[in-house]
Amino acid sequence: MRAAVQSRYGGPEAVTITDREVPQPGRGEVLLRVEAAAVDAGTVHLLEGRPSFIRLMMPLRGGRVIGGDVAGVVEAVGDGVHDLAVGDAVFGVAHGSGSLAERTVAAADRVVRRPDALTAAEAAALPISGSAAWRAVRAAGVSAGARVLVCGAGGGVGHLAVQIAKAEGAHVTAVCSAAKAHIAGEAGADAIVDYAAEDALARGPFDAILDAGGHRPVSAMRRALVPGGALVIIGSEPESAAMGGFGRSIGAGLINPFVGHRLIMLTSKEDRESLEALAALAESGAVRPVITRELPLEEAAEALRGLGRGRGAGKTVVRM
Ligand SMILES: NC(=O)c1ccc[n+]([C@@H]2O[C@H](COP(=O)([O-])OP(=O)(O)OC[C@H]3O[C@@H](n4cnc5c(N)ncnc54)[C@H](OP(=O)(O)O)[C@@H]3O)[C@@H](O)[C@H]2O)c1
C-alpha cells in the first residue's frame, strides 16, 4: 500500500510516498480502508520534532506513517471487537499506525460510526481538532447566553470551537486575521474581530476565553474575564523550540489556585465520548468543519506546507 512516511525530523520535504506492508489488526483493533485523513498543527510538531520533548516522548524509530485523523471503512476486525463490523463507515484516530496511508489500523474504541450528514473528508477533519474544541467548550462550562471569546477562530480547532459554543447557545466573538474572517463567519460567529485592527479583549468582559491562537499573556486575558470566568488554553505557538507554547500554560496552572478565575490548560484526547459527541453535533447540523484544502496522498508534503506555527486555515484534508 502507499503511505506518506516520515523517516527523519524536518519540514514537509521529510515526507515521502512509500510502499508499506498493510498492517494487521491486533486484539481490540480494526483494519480500515482509508478514504480521507487530515493533518494539523500536531502533525507538524511530530514531523519537526518540536518542541524537543516530543522526540523523547515519541521517538522516531524507522519510518513513521504521518497523521492521526481518519475516515474510512472497516475491512477486518481483530479479536474482541464486537461493536464494529466489516463494511462499517467510521471516523476517529489511528495514532499508532498513522492515517496518511491506503490502509491503517485503529483501536476500536478510537473510532465511531460516521454520521450520514458528513462526507468522508468532513469526518476526517473532525477527530483531533473537534475533540479539542469540544473539550475546551466543556471545560469552560459554556452555557446558553454565555459571552465567549475564541482566539484563533480561523484555525482548525478555533472554528470548531466557535460552532460548538454556538450549539450551547453562547454569544461568540471570534478573533482572527482579516484573511480568515470568512472561516469564522461560516462557523457562525456573532462578532468577528481582526486582531491587526482591534484588541478583542477590550470587548470584554467574557464568561470564557478559548485560546487556540495569538499567544496573548494570561494576565491580559484575565483582565477581560468576569469574576469566576474561565480561560482555556488550547495552544498557541511558538514560544521556544524546547517548550513550544507550554511555558505559558504551565504558568497559568501554577497561579490557578490563587486567582479568581479558572485557568485551564487543555489536554485533549480523542475517545468514544468526544467522537460520539461530535457525531451527534454533526448529525444535528451544528458542526461541519470548514475544509480549505483537499489534496491527494501524493501531495501529502504540500498539504503540510502552511501548517504549524499557528498558520492553519480551517482544516486540510488528504484523500486517498
Ligand atoms: N491542548 C490540546 O490538547 C490541543 C489539541 C489540538 C491542538 N492544540 C494546539 O492548539 C493550537 C491551535 O491548533 P490548530 O490546529 O487550530 O492550529 P491552526 O489551524 O494553525 O490555527 C491557529 C490559528 O491561530 C491564528 N492566529 C495566529 N495569531 C493570532 C492572533 N494574534 N490572534 C488570533 N488568532 C491568531 C492563526 O491564523 P490567523 O493569524 O491568520 O488568524 C490560525 O488560524 C496549536 O498550538 C495546537 O498545537 C492543542
JSON list of N, CA, C and O and ligand atoms in Angstrom, two decimals, residues 40-41 45 129 132 151-152 154-158 175-177 180 195 212-214 234-237 266-268 310-314, ligand 1:
[
{"chain": "A", "resi": 40, "resn": "ASP", "atom": "N", "xyz": [-2.71, 18.51, 10.77]},
{"chain": "A", "resi": 40, "resn": "ASP", "atom": "CA", "xyz": [-2.92, 19.72, 11.58]},
{"chain": "A", "resi": 40, "resn": "ASP", "atom": "C", "xyz": [-1.61, 20.13, 12.24]},
{"chain": "A", "resi": 40, "resn": "ASP", "atom": "O", "xyz": [-0.54, 19.56, 11.95]},
{"chain": "A", "resi": 41, "resn": "ALA", "atom": "N", "xyz": [-1.71, 21.10, 13.16]},
{"chain": "A", "resi": 41, "resn": "ALA", "atom": "CA", "xyz": [-0.52, 21.60, 13.84]},
{"chain": "A", "resi": 41, "resn": "ALA", "atom": "C", "xyz": [0.23, 20.46, 14.54]},
{"chain": "A", "resi": 41, "resn": "ALA", "atom": "O", "xyz": [1.47, 20.42, 14.53]},
{"chain": "A", "resi": 45, "resn": "HIS", "atom": "N", "xyz": [4.16, 19.25, 14.47]},
{"chain": "A", "resi": 45, "resn": "HIS", "atom": "CA", "xyz": [5.00, 19.09, 15.66]},
{"chain": "A", "resi": 45, "resn": "HIS", "atom": "C", "xyz": [5.77, 17.78, 15.61]},
{"chain": "A", "resi": 45, "resn": "HIS", "atom": "O", "xyz": [6.98, 17.72, 15.86]},
{"chain": "A", "resi": 129, "resn": "SER", "atom": "N", "xyz": [-9.05, 18.00, 16.00]},
{"chain": "A", "resi": 129, "resn": "SER", "atom": "CA", "xyz": [-9.42, 19.40, 16.24]},
{"chain": "A", "resi": 129, "resn": "SER", "atom": "C", "xyz": [-10.78, 19.50, 16.92]},
{"chain": "A", "resi": 129, "resn": "SER", "atom": "O", "xyz": [-10.99, 20.32, 17.82]},
{"chain": "A", "resi": 132, "resn": "ALA", "atom": "N", "xyz": [-10.61, 18.54, 20.64]},
{"chain": "A", "resi": 132, "resn": "ALA", "atom": "CA", "xyz": [-10.01, 19.63, 21.43]},
{"chain": "A", "resi": 132, "resn": "ALA", "atom": "C", "xyz": [-11.03, 20.76, 21.62]},
{"chain": "A", "resi": 132, "resn": "ALA", "atom": "O", "xyz": [-11.17, 21.30, 22.73]},
{"chain": "A", "resi": 151, "resn": "CYS", "atom": "N", "xyz": [-10.08, 32.80, 20.43]},
{"chain": "A", "resi": 151, "resn": "CYS", "atom": "CA", "xyz": [-8.88, 33.33, 19.77]},
{"chain": "A", "resi": 151, "resn": "CYS", "atom": "C", "xyz": [-8.34, 32.25, 18.84]},
{"chain": "A", "resi": 151, "resn": "CYS", "atom": "O", "xyz": [-8.25, 31.09, 19.22]},
{"chain": "A", "resi": 152, "resn": "GLY", "atom": "N", "xyz": [-7.96, 32.66, 17.62]},
{"chain": "A", "resi": 152, "resn": "GLY", "atom": "CA", "xyz": [-7.52, 31.67, 16.63]},
{"chain": "A", "resi": 152, "resn": "GLY", "atom": "C", "xyz": [-8.71, 31.04, 15.94]},
{"chain": "A", "resi": 152, "resn": "GLY", "atom": "O", "xyz": [-8.66, 29.87, 15.54]},
{"chain": "A", "resi": 154, "resn": "GLY", "atom": "N", "xyz": [-9.94, 31.29, 13.08]},
{"chain": "A", "resi": 154, "resn": "GLY", "atom": "CA", "xyz": [-9.84, 30.89, 11.67]},
{"chain": "A", "resi": 154, "resn": "GLY", "atom": "C", "xyz": [-9.12, 29.57, 11.51]},
{"chain": "A", "resi": 154, "resn": "GLY", "atom": "O", "xyz": [-9.01, 29.05, 10.40]},
{"chain": "A", "resi": 155, "resn": "GLY", "atom": "N", "xyz": [-8.62, 29.01, 12.61]},
{"chain": "A", "resi": 155, "resn": "GLY", "atom": "CA", "xyz": [-7.82, 27.78, 12.54]},
{"chain": "A", "resi": 155, "resn": "GLY", "atom": "C", "xyz": [-8.65, 26.53, 12.73]},
{"chain": "A", "resi": 155, "resn": "GLY", "atom": "O", "xyz": [-9.87, 26.58, 12.90]},
{"chain": "A", "resi": 156, "resn": "GLY", "atom": "N", "xyz": [-7.95, 25.39, 12.73]},
{"chain": "A", "resi": 156, "resn": "GLY", "atom": "CA", "xyz": [-8.62, 24.10, 12.80]},
{"chain": "A", "resi": 156, "resn": "GLY", "atom": "C", "xyz": [-9.44, 23.92, 14.06]},
{"chain": "A", "resi": 156, "resn": "GLY", "atom": "O", "xyz": [-10.63, 23.58, 14.00]},
{"chain": "A", "resi": 157, "resn": "VAL", "atom": "N", "xyz": [-8.84, 24.14, 15.22]},
{"chain": "A", "resi": 157, "resn": "VAL", "atom": "CA", "xyz": [-9.58, 23.97, 16.48]},
{"chain": "A", "resi": 157, "resn": "VAL", "atom": "C", "xyz": [-10.54, 25.14, 16.68]},
{"chain": "A", "resi": 157, "resn": "VAL", "atom": "O", "xyz": [-11.70, 24.95, 17.07]},
{"chain": "A", "resi": 158, "resn": "GLY", "atom": "N", "xyz": [-10.06, 26.36, 16.41]},
{"chain": "A", "resi": 158, "resn": "GLY", "atom": "CA", "xyz": [-10.82, 27.56, 16.74]},
{"chain": "A", "resi": 158, "resn": "GLY", "atom": "C", "xyz": [-12.19, 27.62, 16.06]},
{"chain": "A", "resi": 158, "resn": "GLY", "atom": "O", "xyz": [-13.20, 27.91, 16.70]},
{"chain": "A", "resi": 175, "resn": "VAL", "atom": "N", "xyz": [-11.80, 35.84, 17.10]},
{"chain": "A", "resi": 175, "resn": "VAL", "atom": "CA", "xyz": [-10.62, 36.65, 16.78]},
{"chain": "A", "resi": 175, "resn": "VAL", "atom": "C", "xyz": [-9.80, 35.92, 15.73]},
{"chain": "A", "resi": 175, "resn": "VAL", "atom": "O", "xyz": [-9.42, 34.76, 15.93]},
{"chain": "A", "resi": 176, "resn": "CYS", "atom": "N", "xyz": [-9.52, 36.61, 14.62]},
{"chain": "A", "resi": 176, "resn": "CYS", "atom": "CA", "xyz": [-8.68, 36.01, 13.58]},
{"chain": "A", "resi": 176, "resn": "CYS", "atom": "C", "xyz": [-8.18, 37.13, 12.67]},
{"chain": "A", "resi": 176, "resn": "CYS", "atom": "O", "xyz": [-8.58, 38.28, 12.82]},
{"chain": "A", "resi": 177, "resn": "SER", "atom": "N", "xyz": [-7.30, 36.77, 11.74]},
{"chain": "A", "resi": 177, "resn": "SER", "atom": "CA", "xyz": [-6.85, 37.76, 10.76]},
{"chain": "A", "resi": 177, "resn": "SER", "atom": "C", "xyz": [-7.99, 38.03, 9.78]},
{"chain": "A", "resi": 177, "resn": "SER", "atom": "O", "xyz": [-8.89, 37.19, 9.62]},
{"chain": "A", "resi": 180, "resn": "LYS", "atom": "N", "xyz": [-8.90, 35.35, 7.31]},
{"chain": "A", "resi": 180, "resn": "LYS", "atom": "CA", "xyz": [-9.63, 34.14, 7.74]},
{"chain": "A", "resi": 180, "resn": "LYS", "atom": "C", "xyz": [-11.01, 34.46, 8.32]},
{"chain": "A", "resi": 180, "resn": "LYS", "atom": "O", "xyz": [-11.66, 33.57, 8.87]},
{"chain": "A", "resi": 195, "resn": "TYR", "atom": "N", "xyz": [-7.53, 40.94, 14.59]},
{"chain": "A", "resi": 195, "resn": "TYR", "atom": "CA", "xyz": [-6.61, 41.32, 15.67]},
{"chain": "A", "resi": 195, "resn": "TYR", "atom": "C", "xyz": [-5.59, 42.36, 15.25]},
{"chain": "A", "resi": 195, "resn": "TYR", "atom": "O", "xyz": [-4.98, 43.01, 16.10]},
{"chain": "A", "resi": 212, "resn": "ALA", "atom": "N", "xyz": [-6.93, 29.42, 21.10]},
{"chain": "A", "resi": 212, "resn": "ALA", "atom": "CA", "xyz": [-6.28, 28.49, 20.17]},
{"chain": "A", "resi": 212, "resn": "ALA", "atom": "C", "xyz": [-5.31, 29.23, 19.26]},
{"chain": "A", "resi": 212, "resn": "ALA", "atom": "O", "xyz": [-4.83, 28.66, 18.27]},
{"chain": "A", "resi": 213, "resn": "GLY", "atom": "N", "xyz": [-5.00, 30.49, 19.58]},
{"chain": "A", "resi": 213, "resn": "GLY", "atom": "CA", "xyz": [-4.07, 31.23, 18.73]},
{"chain": "A", "resi": 213, "resn": "GLY", "atom": "C", "xyz": [-3.87, 32.64, 19.23]},
{"chain": "A", "resi": 213, "resn": "GLY", "atom": "O", "xyz": [-4.77, 33.24, 19.79]},
{"chain": "A", "resi": 214, "resn": "GLY", "atom": "N", "xyz": [-2.67, 33.14, 19.06]},
{"chain": "A", "resi": 214, "resn": "GLY", "atom": "CA", "xyz": [-2.39, 34.53, 19.40]},
{"chain": "A", "resi": 214, "resn": "GLY", "atom": "C", "xyz": [-1.37, 34.69, 20.51]},
{"chain": "A", "resi": 214, "resn": "GLY", "atom": "O", "xyz": [-0.67, 35.68, 20.59]},
{"chain": "A", "resi": 234, "resn": "ILE", "atom": "N", "xyz": [-5.87, 26.27, 24.85]},
{"chain": "A", "resi": 234, "resn": "ILE", "atom": "CA", "xyz": [-5.84, 25.08, 23.99]},
{"chain": "A", "resi": 234, "resn": "ILE", "atom": "C", "xyz": [-4.43, 24.94, 23.43]},
{"chain": "A", "resi": 234, "resn": "ILE", "atom": "O", "xyz": [-3.84, 23.86, 23.44]},
{"chain": "A", "resi": 235, "resn": "GLY", "atom": "N", "xyz": [-3.87, 26.05, 22.97]},
{"chain": "A", "resi": 235, "resn": "GLY", "atom": "CA", "xyz": [-2.50, 26.02, 22.46]},
{"chain": "A", "resi": 235, "resn": "GLY", "atom": "C", "xyz": [-2.23, 27.27, 21.65]},
{"chain": "A", "resi": 235, "resn": "GLY", "atom": "O", "xyz": [-3.15, 27.95, 21.23]},
{"chain": "A", "resi": 236, "resn": "SER", "atom": "N", "xyz": [-0.97, 27.58, 21.49]},
{"chain": "A", "resi": 236, "resn": "SER", "atom": "CA", "xyz": [-0.55, 28.64, 20.58]},
{"chain": "A", "resi": 236, "resn": "SER", "atom": "C", "xyz": [0.94, 28.48, 20.44]},
{"chain": "A", "resi": 236, "resn": "SER", "atom": "O", "xyz": [1.59, 27.84, 21.26]},
{"chain": "A", "resi": 237, "resn": "GLU", "atom": "N", "xyz": [1.49, 29.03, 19.38]},
{"chain": "A", "resi": 237, "resn": "GLU", "atom": "CA", "xyz": [2.87, 28.75, 19.11]},
{"chain": "A", "resi": 237, "resn": "GLU", "atom": "C", "xyz": [3.58, 29.93, 18.50]},
{"chain": "A", "resi": 237, "resn": "GLU", "atom": "O", "xyz": [2.93, 30.82, 18.01]},
{"chain": "A", "resi": 266, "resn": "LEU", "atom": "N", "xyz": [-5.63, 22.87, 28.53]},
{"chain": "A", "resi": 266, "resn": "LEU", "atom": "CA", "xyz": [-6.37, 21.73, 27.96]},
{"chain": "A", "resi": 266, "resn": "LEU", "atom": "C", "xyz": [-5.43, 20.60, 27.56]},
{"chain": "A", "resi": 266, "resn": "LEU", "atom": "O", "xyz": [-4.43, 20.83, 26.89]},
{"chain": "A", "resi": 267, "resn": "THR", "atom": "N", "xyz": [-5.76, 19.40, 28.00]},
{"chain": "A", "resi": 267, "resn": "THR", "atom": "CA", "xyz": [-5.09, 18.21, 27.50]},
{"chain": "A", "resi": 267, "resn": "THR", "atom": "C", "xyz": [-6.17, 17.38, 26.84]},
{"chain": "A", "resi": 267, "resn": "THR", "atom": "O", "xyz": [-7.00, 16.79, 27.51]},
{"chain": "A", "resi": 268, "resn": "SER", "atom": "N", "xyz": [-6.17, 17.40, 25.53]},
{"chain": "A", "resi": 268, "resn": "SER", "atom": "CA", "xyz": [-7.26, 16.74, 24.81]},
{"chain": "A", "resi": 268, "resn": "SER", "atom": "C", "xyz": [-6.93, 15.29, 24.52]},
{"chain": "A", "resi": 268, "resn": "SER", "atom": "O", "xyz": [-5.78, 14.88, 24.57]},
{"chain": "A", "resi": 310, "resn": "GLY", "atom": "N", "xyz": [0.95, 28.23, 14.04]},
{"chain": "A", "resi": 310, "resn": "GLY", "atom": "CA", "xyz": [-0.30, 29.00, 14.11]},
{"chain": "A", "resi": 310, "resn": "GLY", "atom": "C", "xyz": [-0.74, 29.58, 12.79]},
{"chain": "A", "resi": 310, "resn": "GLY", "atom": "O", "xyz": [-1.36, 30.63, 12.75]},
{"chain": "A", "resi": 311, "resn": "ARG", "atom": "N", "xyz": [-0.48, 28.86, 11.68]},
{"chain": "A", "resi": 311, "resn": "ARG", "atom": "CA", "xyz": [-0.83, 29.42, 10.38]},
{"chain": "A", "resi": 311, "resn": "ARG", "atom": "C", "xyz": [-2.02, 28.75, 9.72]},
{"chain": "A", "resi": 311, "resn": "ARG", "atom": "O", "xyz": [-2.41, 29.12, 8.61]},
{"chain": "A", "resi": 312, "resn": "GLY", "atom": "N", "xyz": [-2.58, 27.72, 10.36]},
{"chain": "A", "resi": 312, "resn": "GLY", "atom": "CA", "xyz": [-3.64, 26.95, 9.72]},
{"chain": "A", "resi": 312, "resn": "GLY", "atom": "C", "xyz": [-4.88, 27.78, 9.41]},
{"chain": "A", "resi": 312, "resn": "GLY", "atom": "O", "xyz": [-5.18, 28.76, 10.08]},
{"chain": "A", "resi": 313, "resn": "ALA", "atom": "N", "xyz": [-5.59, 27.34, 8.36]},
{"chain": "A", "resi": 313, "resn": "ALA", "atom": "CA", "xyz": [-6.86, 27.98, 7.98]},
{"chain": "A", "resi": 313, "resn": "ALA", "atom": "C", "xyz": [-7.90, 26.88, 7.86]},
{"chain": "A", "resi": 313, "resn": "ALA", "atom": "O", "xyz": [-7.78, 26.02, 6.98]},
{"chain": "A", "resi": 314, "resn": "GLY", "atom": "N", "xyz": [-8.90, 26.87, 8.73]},
{"chain": "A", "resi": 314, "resn": "GLY", "atom": "CA", "xyz": [-9.87, 25.77, 8.71]},
{"chain": "A", "resi": 314, "resn": "GLY", "atom": "C", "xyz": [-9.11, 24.45, 8.75]},
{"chain": "A", "resi": 314, "resn": "GLY", "atom": "O", "xyz": [-8.11, 24.32, 9.45]},
{"chain": "B", "resi": 1, "resn": "LIG", "atom": "N1", "xyz": [-4.41, 21.17, 24.14]},
{"chain": "B", "resi": 1, "resn": "LIG", "atom": "C1", "xyz": [-4.60, 20.23, 23.25]},
{"chain": "B", "resi": 1, "resn": "LIG", "atom": "O1", "xyz": [-4.85, 19.07, 23.60]},
{"chain": "B", "resi": 1, "resn": "LIG", "atom": "C2", "xyz": [-4.53, 20.59, 21.77]},
{"chain": "B", "resi": 1, "resn": "LIG", "atom": "C3", "xyz": [-5.23, 19.85, 20.81]},
{"chain": "B", "resi": 1, "resn": "LIG", "atom": "C4", "xyz": [-5.16, 20.27, 19.50]},
{"chain": "B", "resi": 1, "resn": "LIG", "atom": "C5", "xyz": [-4.39, 21.40, 19.16]},
{"chain": "B", "resi": 1, "resn": "LIG", "atom": "N2", "xyz": [-3.70, 22.05, 20.12]},
{"chain": "B", "resi": 1, "resn": "LIG", "atom": "C6", "xyz": [-2.91, 23.25, 19.83]},
{"chain": "B", "resi": 1, "resn": "LIG", "atom": "O2", "xyz": [-3.83, 24.30, 19.62]},
{"chain": "B", "resi": 1, "resn": "LIG", "atom": "C7", "xyz": [-3.25, 25.27, 18.75]},
{"chain": "B", "resi": 1, "resn": "LIG", "atom": "C8", "xyz": [-4.22, 25.52, 17.60]},
{"chain": "B", "resi": 1, "resn": "LIG", "atom": "O3", "xyz": [-4.28, 24.35, 16.79]},
{"chain": "B", "resi": 1, "resn": "LIG", "atom": "P1", "xyz": [-4.91, 24.43, 15.35]},
{"chain": "B", "resi": 1, "resn": "LIG", "atom": "O4", "xyz": [-4.78, 23.08, 14.75]},
{"chain": "B", "resi": 1, "resn": "LIG", "atom": "O5", "xyz": [-6.23, 25.09, 15.38]},
{"chain": "B", "resi": 1, "resn": "LIG", "atom": "O6", "xyz": [-3.85, 25.41, 14.65]},
{"chain": "B", "resi": 1, "resn": "LIG", "atom": "P2", "xyz": [-4.10, 26.35, 13.39]},
{"chain": "B", "resi": 1, "resn": "LIG", "atom": "O7", "xyz": [-5.05, 25.68, 12.45]},
{"chain": "B", "resi": 1, "resn": "LIG", "atom": "O8", "xyz": [-2.76, 26.73, 12.90]},
{"chain": "B", "resi": 1, "resn": "LIG", "atom": "O9", "xyz": [-4.86, 27.62, 13.98]},
{"chain": "B", "resi": 1, "resn": "LIG", "atom": "C9", "xyz": [-4.25, 28.60, 14.75]},
{"chain": "B", "resi": 1, "resn": "LIG", "atom": "C10", "xyz": [-4.84, 29.92, 14.32]},
{"chain": "B", "resi": 1, "resn": "LIG", "atom": "O10", "xyz": [-4.37, 30.97, 15.14]},
{"chain": "B", "resi": 1, "resn": "LIG", "atom": "C11", "xyz": [-4.45, 32.14, 14.36]},
{"chain": "B", "resi": 1, "resn": "LIG", "atom": "N3", "xyz": [-3.69, 33.23, 14.98]},
{"chain": "B", "resi": 1, "resn": "LIG", "atom": "C12", "xyz": [-2.36, 33.48, 14.90]},
{"chain": "B", "resi": 1, "resn": "LIG", "atom": "N4", "xyz": [-2.09, 34.61, 15.60]},
{"chain": "B", "resi": 1, "resn": "LIG", "atom": "C13", "xyz": [-3.24, 35.05, 16.12]},
{"chain": "B", "resi": 1, "resn": "LIG", "atom": "C14", "xyz": [-3.61, 36.15, 16.95]},
{"chain": "B", "resi": 1, "resn": "LIG", "atom": "N5", "xyz": [-2.71, 37.06, 17.36]},
{"chain": "B", "resi": 1, "resn": "LIG", "atom": "N6", "xyz": [-4.91, 36.27, 17.34]},
{"chain": "B", "resi": 1, "resn": "LIG", "atom": "C15", "xyz": [-5.83, 35.36, 16.96]},
{"chain": "B", "resi": 1, "resn": "LIG", "atom": "N7", "xyz": [-5.54, 34.31, 16.15]},
{"chain": "B", "resi": 1, "resn": "LIG", "atom": "C16", "xyz": [-4.26, 34.16, 15.74]},
{"chain": "B", "resi": 1, "resn": "LIG", "atom": "C17", "xyz": [-3.97, 31.72, 13.00]},
{"chain": "B", "resi": 1, "resn": "LIG", "atom": "O11", "xyz": [-4.45, 32.42, 11.85]},
{"chain": "B", "resi": 1, "resn": "LIG", "atom": "P3", "xyz": [-4.52, 34.00, 11.60]},
{"chain": "B", "resi": 1, "resn": "LIG", "atom": "O12", "xyz": [-3.41, 34.61, 12.38]},
{"chain": "B", "resi": 1, "resn": "LIG", "atom": "O13", "xyz": [-4.29, 34.20, 10.14]},
{"chain": "B", "resi": 1, "resn": "LIG", "atom": "O14", "xyz": [-5.90, 34.39, 12.02]},
{"chain": "B", "resi": 1, "resn": "LIG", "atom": "C18", "xyz": [-4.51, 30.31, 12.89]},
{"chain": "B", "resi": 1, "resn": "LIG", "atom": "O15", "xyz": [-5.70, 30.24, 12.14]},
{"chain": "B", "resi": 1, "resn": "LIG", "atom": "C19", "xyz": [-1.92, 24.68, 18.29]},
{"chain": "B", "resi": 1, "resn": "LIG", "atom": "O16", "xyz": [-0.90, 25.23, 19.10]},
{"chain": "B", "resi": 1, "resn": "LIG", "atom": "C20", "xyz": [-2.07, 23.20, 18.57]},
{"chain": "B", "resi": 1, "resn": "LIG", "atom": "O17", "xyz": [-0.82, 22.57, 18.77]},
{"chain": "B", "resi": 1, "resn": "LIG", "atom": "C21", "xyz": [-3.76, 21.69, 21.42]}
]
